[in-house]
């Protein structure tokens, strides 16, 4: 039982490290070391499971190990869930039609809390297309943080797009380089801070 649990724990840990920290220098060697260590632990546990019937201290040790393993699995699950709460969409300047943006189905991602949208500098993209793409993305109303970077329509933006106005749970909004929007916010009630 403990062996199966540790095997699942090893798979989850391996997946988490590869997906979340894989770009860091030297993580592959560290991951191999951890996998080797956990494989050794599995062998020791197999031996302990065979001996637990005749030795109460081993049985007690195995139960404690199962309890700790269960707590570790809960922690790993929490880490994976937290990562699922944020999303980054880049290269939005390459999206040519609002219909393509709707495929992201942001309104269907109810657990999405933090969203980062970014456009690269693209001379060929029109302000209207950027605005249409932003509207079509229409994130879920559960969103609490939104960061918009490189948005082509920012320079002339004087009010928030409808899709952003509908974000009733939004606590943090960051839109870079929107001078007209900044002026309007300064005139509005002091609840909005402009950075």
Backbone as a printed PyTorch tensor [residue, N CA C, xyz], in Angstrom:
tensor([[[  0.8240,  -1.1900,   0.0000],
         [  0.0000,   0.0000,   0.0000],
         [  0.8710,   1.2590,   0.0000]],

        [[  1.8560,   1.2880,   0.8770],
         [  2.7450,   2.4470,   0.9320],
         [  3.5660,   2.5530,  -0.3400]],

        [[  3.9180,   1.3940,  -0.9140],
         [  4.7010,   1.3900,  -2.1500],
         [  3.9230,   2.0620,  -3.2770]],

        [[  2.6610,   1.7010,  -3.4160],
         [  1.8290,   2.2990,  -4.4680],
         [  1.6790,   3.7950,  -4.2420]],

        [[  1.5210,   4.1620,  -2.9890],
         [  1.3540,   5.5740,  -2.6710],
         [  2.6080,   6.3630,  -3.0220]],

        [[  3.7780,   5.8220,  -2.6790],
         [  5.0260,   6.5200,  -2.9850],
         [  5.2940,   6.5640,  -4.4810]],

        [[  4.8470,   5.5510,  -5.1990],
         [  5.0020,   5.5720,  -6.6550],
         [  4.2030,   6.7260,  -7.2430]],

        [[  2.9720,   6.9010,  -6.7670],
         [  2.1400,   8.0200,  -7.2220],
         [  2.7790,   9.3420,  -6.8090]],

        [[  3.2800,   9.4040,  -5.5850],
         [  3.9500,  10.6120,  -5.1040],
         [  5.1530,  10.9430,  -5.9800]],

        [[  5.9330,   9.9330,  -6.3310],
         [  7.0970,  10.1270,  -7.1930],
         [  6.6820,  10.6700,  -8.5540]],

        [[  5.6200,  10.1120,  -9.1260],
         [  5.1400,  10.5870, -10.4280],
         [  4.6670,  12.0340, -10.3380]],

        [[  3.9080,  12.3560,  -9.2910],
         [  3.4030,  13.7260,  -9.1270],
         [  4.5390,  14.7180,  -8.9190]],

        [[  5.5020,  14.3490,  -8.0880],
         [  6.6310,  15.2300,  -7.8240],
         [  7.4550,  15.4340,  -9.0890]],

        [[  7.6750,  14.3540,  -9.8010],
         [  8.4390,  14.4390, -11.0480],
         [  7.7490,  15.3650, -12.0390]],

        [[  6.4500,  15.1880, -12.1940],
         [  5.6810,  16.0190, -13.1200],
         [  5.7100,  17.4850, -12.6940]],

        [[  5.5160,  17.7370, -11.4030],
         [  5.5140,  19.1130, -10.9040],
         [  6.8660,  19.7800, -11.1380]],

        [[  7.9280,  19.0780, -10.8170],
         [  9.2550,  19.6660, -10.9920],
         [  9.5750,  19.9120, -12.4580]],

        [[  9.2080,  18.9740, -13.3130],
         [  9.4940,  19.1520, -14.7300],
         [  8.6900,  20.2980, -15.3150]],

        [[  7.4310,  20.3990, -14.9500],
         [  6.5680,  21.4300, -15.5230],
         [  6.8060,  22.8080, -14.9370]],

        [[  7.0560,  22.8940, -13.6530],
         [  7.1110,  24.1910, -13.0000],
         [  8.5170,  24.7380, -12.8140]],

        [[  9.4930,  23.8690, -12.6570],
         [ 10.8280,  24.3370, -12.3370],
         [ 11.8460,  23.8450, -13.3600]],

        [[ 11.3850,  23.1890, -14.3900],
         [ 12.2630,  22.5530, -15.3600],
         [ 13.2310,  23.4730, -16.0560]],

        [[ 12.9110,  24.7580, -16.1340],
         [ 13.7910,  25.6710, -16.8570],
         [ 14.9840,  26.1350, -16.0210]],

        [[ 14.9540,  25.8600, -14.7540],
         [ 16.0730,  26.2830, -13.9170],
         [ 17.3050,  25.4270, -14.2010]],

        [[ 18.4420,  26.0310, -14.1270],
         [ 19.7100,  25.3610, -14.3950],
         [ 19.9450,  24.2270, -13.3990]],

        [[ 20.2840,  23.0530, -13.9120],
         [ 20.6470,  21.9290, -13.0670],
         [ 19.4900,  21.1500, -12.4930]],

        [[ 18.2790,  21.4600, -12.8430],
         [ 17.1400,  20.7640, -12.2440],
         [ 17.0700,  19.3090, -12.6820]],

        [[ 17.5490,  19.0010, -13.8890],
         [ 17.5100,  17.6180, -14.3560],
         [ 18.3450,  16.7100, -13.4580]],

        [[ 19.5380,  17.1640, -13.0840],
         [ 20.3900,  16.3680, -12.2000],
         [ 19.7320,  16.2000, -10.8340]],

        [[ 19.1670,  17.2860, -10.3250],
         [ 18.4950,  17.2330,  -9.0290],
         [ 17.2890,  16.2980,  -9.0930]],

        [[ 16.5550,  16.3560, -10.1820],
         [ 15.3860,  15.4900, -10.3500],
         [ 15.8100,  14.0270, -10.4030]],

        [[ 16.8980,  13.7330, -11.0980],
         [ 17.4030,  12.3580, -11.1620],
         [ 17.8080,  11.8750,  -9.7710]],

        [[ 18.4270,  12.7550,  -8.9950],
         [ 18.8360,  12.3950,  -7.6360],
         [ 17.6170,  12.0960,  -6.7660]],

        [[ 16.5930,  12.9350,  -6.8740],
         [ 15.3670,  12.7310,  -6.0910],
         [ 14.6780,  11.4380,  -6.5090]],

        [[ 14.6020,  11.1820,  -7.8120],
         [ 13.9710,   9.9500,  -8.3050],
         [ 14.7220,   8.7220,  -7.8070]],

        [[ 16.0470,   8.7900,  -7.8240],
         [ 16.8620,   7.6790,  -7.3380],
         [ 16.6150,   7.4370,  -5.8490]],

        [[ 16.5550,   8.5350,  -5.0780],
         [ 16.3060,   8.4320,  -3.6500],
         [ 14.9290,   7.8150,  -3.3810]],

        [[ 13.9180,   8.2780,  -4.1020],
         [ 12.5680,   7.7500,  -3.8970],
         [ 12.4770,   6.2900,  -4.3240]],

        [[ 13.2050,   5.8980,  -5.3550],
         [ 13.2240,   4.4910,  -5.7730],
         [ 13.8260,   3.6230,  -4.6740]],

        [[ 14.8770,   4.1130,  -4.0340],
         [ 15.4900,   3.3900,  -2.9190],
         [ 14.5010,   3.2780,  -1.7660]],

        [[ 13.7860,   4.3350,  -1.4960],
         [ 12.7790,   4.3200,  -0.4270],
         [ 11.7060,   3.2810,  -0.7240]],

        [[ 11.2920,   3.1750,  -1.9800],
         [ 10.2770,   2.1860,  -2.3620],
         [ 10.7800,   0.7760,  -2.0600]],

        [[ 12.0540,   0.4830,  -2.3650],
         [ 12.6290,  -0.8400,  -2.0920],
         [ 12.6400,  -1.1140,  -0.5870]],

        [[ 13.0260,  -0.1290,   0.2140],
         [ 13.0440,  -0.2840,   1.6720],
         [ 11.6280,  -0.5310,   2.1900]],

        [[ 10.6670,   0.1710,   1.6370],
         [  9.2760,   0.0050,   2.0740],
         [  8.7590,  -1.3880,   1.7270]],

        [[  9.1060,  -1.8810,   0.5450],
         [  8.6890,  -3.2420,   0.1750],
         [  9.1980,  -4.2440,   1.2070]],

        [[ 10.4640,  -4.0940,   1.5970],
         [ 11.0530,  -4.9800,   2.5960],
         [ 10.3440,  -4.8150,   3.9420]],

        [[ 10.0680,  -3.5740,   4.3240],
         [  9.4020,  -3.3080,   5.6050],
         [  7.9850,  -3.8710,   5.6240]],

        [[  7.2910,  -3.8310,   4.4900],
         [  5.9270,  -4.3700,   4.4460],
         [  5.9250,  -5.8770,   4.6890]],

        [[  6.9570,  -6.5580,   4.1980],
         [  7.0560,  -7.9980,   4.4360],
         [  7.3500,  -8.2900,   5.9080]],

        [[  8.1050,  -7.4200,   6.5750],
         [  8.5130,  -7.6450,   7.9620],
         [  7.5150,  -7.1180,   8.9870]],

        [[  6.5600,  -6.3050,   8.5750],
         [  5.6820,  -5.6350,   9.5390],
         [  4.8470,  -6.6050,  10.3660]],

        [[  4.5790,  -7.7910,   9.8280],
         [  3.7780,  -8.7620,  10.5700],
         [  4.5100,  -9.2730,  11.8110]],

        [[  5.8340,  -9.3260,  11.7440],
         [  6.5960,  -9.8610,  12.8710],
         [  7.2370,  -8.7710,  13.7420]],

        [[  7.2250,  -7.5430,  13.2980],
         [  7.8950,  -6.4700,  14.0510],
         [  6.9690,  -5.2550,  14.1700]],

        [[  6.5050,  -5.0080,  15.4130],
         [  5.5680,  -3.9000,  15.6450],
         [  6.1880,  -2.5310,  15.3370]],

        [[  7.4670,  -2.3500,  15.6010],
         [  8.0900,  -1.0460,  15.3560],
         [  8.0980,  -0.7230,  13.8600]],

        [[  8.2830,  -1.7300,  13.0320],
         [  8.2340,  -1.5080,  11.5800],
         [  6.8090,  -1.1640,  11.1580]],

        [[  5.8390,  -1.8430,  11.7510],
         [  4.4320,  -1.5490,  11.4370],
         [  4.1020,  -0.0980,  11.8150]],

        [[  4.5620,   0.3440,  12.9770],
         [  4.3490,   1.7210,  13.4320],
         [  5.0400,   2.7100,  12.4840]],

        [[  6.2760,   2.3900,  12.1000],
         [  7.0350,   3.2430,  11.1780],
         [  6.3150,   3.3620,   9.8360]],

        [[  5.8080,   2.2530,   9.3250],
         [  5.0820,   2.2800,   8.0490],
         [  3.8320,   3.1510,   8.1320]],

        [[  3.1160,   3.0670,   9.2500],
         [  1.9090,   3.8820,   9.4020],
         [  2.2550,   5.3720,   9.4150]],

        [[  3.3370,   5.7300,  10.1020],
         [  3.7730,   7.1320,  10.1160],
         [  4.1870,   7.5860,   8.7200]],

        [[  4.8560,   6.7080,   7.9910],
         [  5.2770,   7.0320,   6.6310],
         [  4.0630,   7.2500,   5.7250]],

        [[  3.0570,   6.4220,   5.8830],
         [  1.8290,   6.5790,   5.0920],
         [  1.1680,   7.9150,   5.4160]],

        [[  1.1230,   8.2810,   6.6970],
         [  0.5250,   9.5590,   7.0940],
         [  1.2800,  10.7450,   6.4930]],

        [[  2.6140,  10.7080,   6.5700],
         [  3.4290,  11.7890,   6.0130],
         [  3.2630,  11.8480,   4.4970]],

        [[  3.2390,  10.6850,   3.8630],
         [  3.0700,  10.6410,   2.4070],
         [  1.7400,  11.2420,   1.9850]],

        [[  0.7110,  10.9760,   2.7610],
         [ -0.6060,  11.5330,   2.4630],
         [ -0.5850,  13.0560,   2.5610]],

        [[  0.0860,  13.5700,   3.5830],
         [  0.2030,  15.0260,   3.7270],
         [  0.9950,  15.6320,   2.5710]],

        [[  2.0690,  14.9600,   2.1530],
         [  2.8610,  15.4430,   1.0170],
         [  2.0400,  15.4650,  -0.2670]],

        [[  1.2240,  14.4500,  -0.4590],
         [  0.3830,  14.4200,  -1.6540],
         [ -0.5980,  15.5910,  -1.6510]],

        [[ -1.1600,  15.9010,  -0.4840],
         [ -2.0680,  17.0480,  -0.3780],
         [ -1.3510,  18.3520,  -0.7220]],

        [[ -0.1140,  18.4850,  -0.2500],
         [  0.6640,  19.6960,  -0.5430],
         [  0.9360,  19.8040,  -2.0370]],

        [[  1.3300,  18.6970,  -2.6660],
         [  1.5760,  18.7070,  -4.1130],
         [  0.3070,  19.0380,  -4.8880]],

        [[ -0.8190,  18.4730,  -4.4610],
         [ -2.0910,  18.7830,  -5.1210],
         [ -2.4040,  20.2710,  -5.0180]],

        [[ -2.1710,  20.8540,  -3.8350],
         [ -2.4140,  22.2880,  -3.6540],
         [ -1.5330,  23.1150,  -4.5760]],

        [[ -0.2630,  22.7190,  -4.7100],
         [  0.6540,  23.4460,  -5.6060],
         [  0.1640,  23.3810,  -7.0440]],

        [[ -0.2730,  22.2170,  -7.4740],
         [ -0.7620,  22.0680,  -8.8480],
         [ -2.0340,  22.8780,  -9.0590]],

        [[ -2.9170,  22.8890,  -8.0580],
         [ -4.1570,  23.6540,  -8.1790],
         [ -3.8680,  25.1480,  -8.2470]],

        [[ -2.9250,  25.6300,  -7.4270],
         [ -2.5990,  27.0540,  -7.4480],
         [ -2.0850,  27.4620,  -8.8170]],

        [[ -1.2890,  26.5970,  -9.4310],
         [ -0.7520,  26.9080, -10.7520],
         [ -1.8870,  26.9740, -11.7720]],

        [[ -2.9300,  26.1810, -11.5590],
         [ -4.0510,  26.1700, -12.4950],
         [ -4.8560,  27.4650, -12.4230]],

        [[ -4.6580,  28.2560, -11.3790],
         [ -5.4080,  29.4920, -11.2120],
         [ -4.8690,  30.6420, -12.0430]],

        [[ -3.6980,  30.4740, -12.6910],
         [ -3.1550,  31.5780, -13.4820],
         [ -2.8480,  31.1180, -14.9010]],

        [[ -2.8650,  32.1170, -15.7850],
         [ -2.6710,  31.8230, -17.1990],
         [ -1.9950,  33.0070, -17.8660]],

        [[ -1.0900,  32.7120, -18.7760],
         [ -0.4370,  33.7510, -19.5730],
         [ -0.6930,  33.4610, -21.0430]],

        [[ -1.1990,  34.4550, -21.7480],
         [ -1.4000,  34.3450, -23.1920],
         [ -0.5340,  35.3970, -23.8610]],

        [[  0.3740,  34.9640, -24.6980],
         [  1.2760,  35.8900, -25.3690],
         [  1.0890,  35.8690, -26.8730]],

        [[  1.8000,  36.7700, -27.5380],
         [  1.7520,  36.8800, -29.0050],
         [  0.3360,  37.1100, -29.5260]],

        [[ -0.4600,  37.8450, -28.7790],
         [ -1.8420,  38.0910, -29.2010],
         [ -1.9120,  38.9520, -30.4580]],

        [[ -0.8140,  39.5990, -30.8130],
         [ -0.7710,  40.3780, -32.0530],
         [ -0.8820,  39.4700, -33.2780]],

        [[ -0.6070,  38.1880, -33.1030],
         [ -0.6930,  37.2400, -34.2180],
         [ -2.1200,  36.7260, -34.4360]],

        [[ -3.0070,  37.0120, -33.4890],
         [ -4.4070,  36.5980, -33.6330],
         [ -5.0690,  37.5490, -34.6190]],

        [[ -5.5810,  37.0240, -35.7090],
         [ -6.1120,  37.8580, -36.7930],
         [ -7.6130,  38.1300, -36.6950]],

        [[ -8.3430,  37.2180, -36.0650],
         [ -9.7990,  37.3920, -35.9900],
         [-10.2770,  37.1380, -34.5580]],

        [[-11.2870,  37.8630, -34.1210],
         [-11.8360,  37.6460, -32.7800],
         [-12.2820,  36.1990, -32.5590]],

        [[-12.7410,  35.5590, -33.6230],
         [-13.1900,  34.1660, -33.5150],
         [-12.0570,  33.2760, -32.9960]],

        [[-10.8250,  33.5520, -33.4350],
         [ -9.6680,  32.7860, -32.9700],
         [ -9.4490,  33.0040, -31.4720]],

        [[ -9.6560,  34.2220, -31.0070],
         [ -9.4700,  34.5380, -29.5860],
         [-10.5070,  33.8220, -28.7250]],

        [[-11.7110,  33.6480, -29.2470],
         [-12.7690,  32.9750, -28.4810],
         [-12.4200,  31.5170, -28.1900]],

        [[-11.5520,  30.9180, -29.0190],
         [-11.1560,  29.5280, -28.7960],
         [-10.4250,  29.3480, -27.4680]],

        [[ -9.8690,  30.4130, -26.9270],
         [ -9.2080,  30.3220, -25.6200],
         [-10.2210,  29.9940, -24.5210]],

        [[-11.4920,  30.2850, -24.7600],
         [-12.5880,  29.9770, -23.8380],
         [-12.2960,  30.4510, -22.4100]],

        [[-11.8410,  31.6790, -22.2790],
         [-11.5280,  32.2080, -20.9540],
         [-12.7660,  32.3320, -20.0720]],

        [[-13.9050,  32.5810, -20.6640],
         [-15.1260,  32.7040, -19.8540],
         [-15.5040,  31.3670, -19.2280]],

        [[-15.0570,  30.2710, -19.8200],
         [-15.3450,  28.9450, -19.2780],
         [-14.3620,  28.4990, -18.2040]],

        [[-13.3120,  29.2360, -18.0050],
         [-12.3000,  28.8750, -17.0100],
         [-12.6570,  29.5440, -15.6820]],

        [[-13.6070,  28.9520, -14.9870],
         [-14.1730,  29.5320, -13.7650],
         [-13.1560,  29.6860, -12.6350]],

        [[-12.1440,  28.8090, -12.5890],
         [-11.1520,  28.8730, -11.5100],
         [ -9.9900,  29.8030, -11.8170]],

        [[ -9.9940,  30.3980, -12.9800],
         [ -8.9100,  31.3000, -13.3700],
         [ -8.9720,  32.5670, -12.5180]],

        [[ -7.8760,  32.8630, -11.8230],
         [ -7.8320,  34.0370, -10.9470],
         [ -6.8920,  35.1130, -11.4640]],

        [[ -5.7730,  34.7060, -12.0840],
         [ -4.7810,  35.6730, -12.5620],
         [ -4.5330,  35.4440, -14.0490]],

        [[ -4.5840,  36.5370, -14.8050],
         [ -4.4250,  36.4490, -16.2550],
         [ -3.4550,  37.5160, -16.7370]],

        [[ -2.5230,  37.1070, -17.5760],
         [ -1.5590,  38.0290, -18.1810],
         [ -1.7300,  37.9230, -19.6950]],

        [[ -2.0750,  39.0330, -20.3260],
         [ -2.2470,  39.0850, -21.7800],
         [ -1.1520,  39.9640, -22.3600]],

        [[ -0.4720,  39.4780, -23.4030],
         [  0.5890,  40.3130, -23.9720],
         [  0.5840,  40.2780, -25.4920]],

        [[  0.8310,  41.4630, -26.0310],
         [  0.9690,  41.6740, -27.4680],
         [  2.4120,  42.0730, -27.7240]],

        [[  2.9890,  41.6060, -28.8140],
         [  4.3080,  42.0770, -29.2430],
         [  4.0990,  43.2570, -30.1780]],

        [[  5.1330,  44.0560, -30.3500],
         [  5.0410,  45.1760, -31.2860],
         [  4.8990,  44.6170, -32.6880]],

        [[  3.8030,  44.9850, -33.3380],
         [  3.5430,  44.4950, -34.6920],
         [  2.9600,  45.6500, -35.4880]],

        [[  3.7200,  46.1540, -36.4300],
         [  3.2920,  47.2940, -37.2440],
         [  2.0380,  46.9830, -38.0580]],

        [[  1.8400,  45.7150, -38.4030],
         [  0.7180,  45.3360, -39.2680],
         [ -0.6060,  45.2140, -38.5200]],

        [[ -0.5570,  45.1420, -37.2010],
         [ -1.7890,  44.9650, -36.4470],
         [ -2.5050,  46.3010, -36.2760]],

        [[ -3.7970,  46.2920, -36.5250],
         [ -4.5760,  47.5170, -36.3570],
         [ -5.0740,  47.6270, -34.9210]],

        [[ -5.3650,  48.8650, -34.5060],
         [ -5.9320,  49.0800, -33.1760],
         [ -7.2750,  48.3810, -33.0510]],

        [[ -8.0620,  48.4250, -34.1220],
         [ -9.3800,  47.7890, -34.0900],
         [ -9.2590,  46.2900, -33.8680]],

        [[ -8.2930,  45.6580, -34.5440],
         [ -8.1170,  44.2170, -34.3720],
         [ -7.7130,  43.8970, -32.9350]],

        [[ -6.7880,  44.6780, -32.3750],
         [ -6.3580,  44.4540, -30.9940],
         [ -7.5440,  44.5900, -30.0410]],

        [[ -8.3730,  45.6070, -30.2730],
         [ -9.5530,  45.8220, -29.4260],
         [-10.5280,  44.6580, -29.5600]],

        [[-10.7690,  44.2170, -30.7900],
         [-11.6900,  43.0980, -31.0230],
         [-11.1870,  41.8130, -30.3650]],

        [[ -9.8770,  41.5880, -30.4450],
         [ -9.2920,  40.3940, -29.8210],
         [ -9.4530,  40.4660, -28.3060]],

        [[ -9.1690,  41.6260, -27.7210],
         [ -9.3150,  41.7870, -26.2750],
         [-10.7580,  41.5390, -25.8420]],

        [[-11.7100,  42.0920, -26.5700],
         [-13.1300,  41.8790, -26.2510],
         [-13.5100,  40.4050, -26.3880]],

        [[-13.0060,  39.7500, -27.4320],
         [-13.3700,  38.3560, -27.6940],
         [-12.7930,  37.4020, -26.6490]],

        [[-11.6810,  37.7730, -26.0320],
         [-11.0910,  36.9030, -25.0150],
         [-12.0320,  36.7520, -23.8190]],

        [[-12.7330,  37.8050, -23.4480],
         [-13.7730,  37.8000, -22.4110],
         [-13.4940,  36.8410, -21.2560]],

        [[-12.5710,  37.2030, -20.3530],
         [-12.2540,  36.3020, -19.2460],
         [-13.4240,  36.1020, -18.2900]],

        [[-13.3440,  35.0400, -17.5090],
         [-14.3680,  34.7130, -16.5180],
         [-14.4810,  35.8330, -15.4870]],

        [[-15.6770,  36.0570, -14.9910],
         [-15.9030,  37.1260, -14.0120],
         [-15.2380,  36.8350, -12.6670]],

        [[-14.7400,  35.6260, -12.4580],
         [-14.0450,  35.2830, -11.2200],
         [-12.6120,  35.7820, -11.1670]],

        [[-12.1340,  36.3630, -12.2470],
         [-10.7570,  36.8470, -12.3380],
         [-10.5000,  37.9290, -11.2860]],

        [[ -9.3760,  37.8290, -10.5650],
         [ -9.0390,  38.8390,  -9.5570],
         [ -7.8590,  39.7170,  -9.9700]],

        [[ -7.0090,  39.2260, -10.8840],
         [ -5.8630,  40.0150, -11.3550],
         [ -5.7720,  39.9350, -12.8690]],

        [[ -5.5710,  41.0940, -13.4930],
         [ -5.4190,  41.1450, -14.9440],
         [ -4.2720,  42.0780, -15.2880]],

        [[ -3.3540,  41.5820, -16.1030],
         [ -2.2240,  42.3740, -16.5720],
         [ -2.2690,  42.3800, -18.0940]],

        [[ -2.3030,  43.5680, -18.6730],
         [ -2.3270,  43.7150, -20.1290],
         [ -1.0650,  44.4530, -20.5370]],

        [[ -0.3030,  43.8410, -21.4290],
         [  0.9950,  44.3890, -21.8100],
         [  1.1010,  44.4510, -23.3340]],

        [[  1.5400,  45.5940, -23.8430],
         [  1.7780,  45.7520, -25.2710],
         [  0.5240,  45.8810, -26.1120]],

        [[ -0.5910,  46.1950, -25.4840],
         [ -1.8780,  46.3010, -26.1810],
         [ -1.8450,  47.4670, -27.1620]],

        [[ -2.0580,  47.1890, -28.4330],
         [ -1.9450,  48.1880, -29.5030],
         [ -2.9510,  49.3370, -29.3290]],

        [[ -4.1220,  49.0470, -28.7910],
         [ -5.1500,  50.0700, -28.6620],
         [ -5.0100,  50.9470, -27.4380]],

        [[ -3.9450,  50.7890, -26.6780],
         [ -3.7810,  51.5200, -25.4180],
         [ -3.6730,  53.0260, -25.5840]],

        [[ -2.9850,  53.4670, -26.5940],
         [ -2.7170,  54.8920, -26.7110],
         [ -3.9950,  55.7240, -26.7740]],

        [[ -5.0110,  55.2320, -27.4410],
         [ -6.2680,  55.9720, -27.5650],
         [ -7.3590,  55.4690, -26.6250]],

        [[ -7.0400,  54.5090, -25.7940],
         [ -8.0220,  53.9320, -24.8830],
         [ -8.3810,  54.9530, -23.8010]],

        [[ -9.6550,  55.3060, -23.7170],
         [-10.0740,  56.2670, -22.6940],
         [-11.0760,  55.6610, -21.7180]],

        [[-11.5320,  54.4540, -21.9980],
         [-12.3840,  53.7340, -21.0520],
         [-12.0780,  52.2480, -21.1760]],

        [[-12.3950,  51.5300, -20.1380],
         [-12.1120,  50.0980, -20.1470],
         [-13.0410,  49.3740, -21.1130]],

        [[-12.5160,  48.3950, -21.8420],
         [-13.3740,  47.5950, -22.7140],
         [-14.4570,  46.8910, -21.8930]],

        [[-15.5770,  46.6240, -22.5190],
         [-16.7170,  46.0010, -21.8400],
         [-16.3290,  44.7100, -21.1390]],

        [[-15.5080,  43.8880, -21.7950],
         [-15.1280,  42.6050, -21.1960],
         [-14.3780,  42.7970, -19.8760]],

        [[-13.6700,  43.9090, -19.7270],
         [-12.9580,  44.1840, -18.4750],
         [-13.9030,  44.8200, -17.4590]],

        [[-14.8220,  45.6480, -17.9150],
         [-15.7920,  46.2680, -17.0060],
         [-16.6470,  45.2160, -16.3060]],

        [[-16.8430,  44.0710, -16.9380],
         [-17.6840,  43.0100, -16.3790],
         [-16.9680,  42.1750, -15.3120]],

        [[-15.6950,  42.4210, -15.0980],
         [-14.9230,  41.6360, -14.1290],
         [-15.1690,  42.1730, -12.7200]],

        [[-16.2510,  41.7530, -12.1240],
         [-16.7010,  42.2980, -10.8410],
         [-15.8110,  41.9070,  -9.6620]],

        [[-15.0210,  40.8490,  -9.7890],
         [-14.1410,  40.4190,  -8.7000],
         [-12.7130,  40.9250,  -8.8530]],

        [[-12.4690,  41.7280,  -9.8740],
         [-11.1220,  42.2060, -10.1700],
         [-10.5980,  43.0890,  -9.0370]],

        [[ -9.4290,  42.7240,  -8.5140],
         [ -8.8070,  43.4930,  -7.4370],
         [ -7.5710,  44.2410,  -7.9320]],

        [[ -6.9260,  43.6960,  -8.9610],
         [ -5.7070,  44.3200,  -9.4780],
         [ -5.7680,  44.3340, -11.0010]],

        [[ -5.6120,  45.5270, -11.5580],
         [ -5.6090,  45.6980, -13.0080],
         [ -4.3630,  46.4760, -13.3960]],

        [[ -3.6040,  45.9250, -14.3100],
         [ -2.3950,  46.5900, -14.7900],
         [ -2.4720,  46.6640, -16.3080]],

        [[ -2.5520,  47.8940, -16.8190],
         [ -2.5390,  48.1240, -18.2660],
         [ -1.4180,  49.1230, -18.5140]],

        [[ -0.4410,  48.7020, -19.2840],
         [  0.7330,  49.5510, -19.4920],
         [  0.5260,  50.5550, -20.6140]],

        [[  1.0560,  51.7660, -20.4010],
         [  1.1340,  52.8160, -21.4210],
         [ -0.2170,  53.2200, -22.0160]],

        [[ -1.1280,  53.6380, -21.1810],
         [ -2.4370,  54.1210, -21.6290],
         [ -2.6590,  55.5240, -21.0760]],

        [[ -2.0620,  56.5500, -21.6960],
         [ -2.1320,  57.9010, -21.1360],
         [ -3.5550,  58.4400, -21.0030]],

        [[ -4.4230,  58.2050, -21.9780],
         [ -5.7950,  58.7200, -21.8920],
         [ -6.5800,  58.0370, -20.7840]],

        [[ -6.3500,  56.7630, -20.6010],
         [ -7.0250,  56.0350, -19.5290],
         [ -6.5260,  56.5300, -18.1700]],

        [[ -5.2380,  56.8040, -18.0620],
         [ -4.6860,  57.3320, -16.8150],
         [ -5.3360,  58.6670, -16.4510]],

        [[ -5.5020,  59.5540, -17.4350],
         [ -6.1310,  60.8580, -17.1820],
         [ -7.5590,  60.6740, -16.6940]],

        [[ -8.2860,  59.7660, -17.3200],
         [ -9.6700,  59.5400, -16.9130],
         [ -9.7280,  58.9800, -15.4960]],

        [[ -8.8320,  58.0590, -15.1680],
         [ -8.8160,  57.4700, -13.8290],
         [ -8.5100,  58.5170, -12.7670]],

        [[ -7.6450,  59.4560, -13.0910],
         [ -7.3100,  60.5170, -12.1440],
         [ -8.5240,  61.3910, -11.8480]],

        [[ -9.4190,  61.5430, -12.8140],
         [-10.6240,  62.3530, -12.6200],
         [-11.7020,  61.5940, -11.8480]],

        [[-11.6730,  60.2590, -11.9230],
         [-12.6910,  59.4300, -11.2700],
         [-12.4800,  59.4220,  -9.7560]],

        [[-13.3500,  58.7110,  -9.0780],
         [-13.2630,  58.5660,  -7.6230],
         [-11.9110,  57.9700,  -7.2540]],

        [[-11.3750,  58.3280,  -6.1070],
         [-10.0340,  57.9170,  -5.6910],
         [ -9.8420,  56.4420,  -5.4190]],

        [[-10.7910,  55.6070,  -5.7800],
         [-10.6650,  54.1730,  -5.5190],
         [ -9.6700,  53.5020,  -6.4520]],

        [[ -9.3070,  54.1660,  -7.5310],
         [ -8.4210,  53.5640,  -8.5200],
         [ -7.0460,  54.1960,  -8.4090]],

        [[ -6.0470,  53.3460,  -8.2920],
         [ -4.6670,  53.8340,  -8.2770],
         [ -4.0590,  53.6010,  -9.6400]],

        [[ -3.4010,  54.5860, -10.1740],
         [ -2.7610,  54.4690, -11.4780],
         [ -1.2630,  54.4460, -11.2610]],

        [[ -0.6060,  53.4380, -11.8080],
         [  0.8510,  53.3010, -11.6570],
         [  1.5280,  53.5560, -12.9650]]])
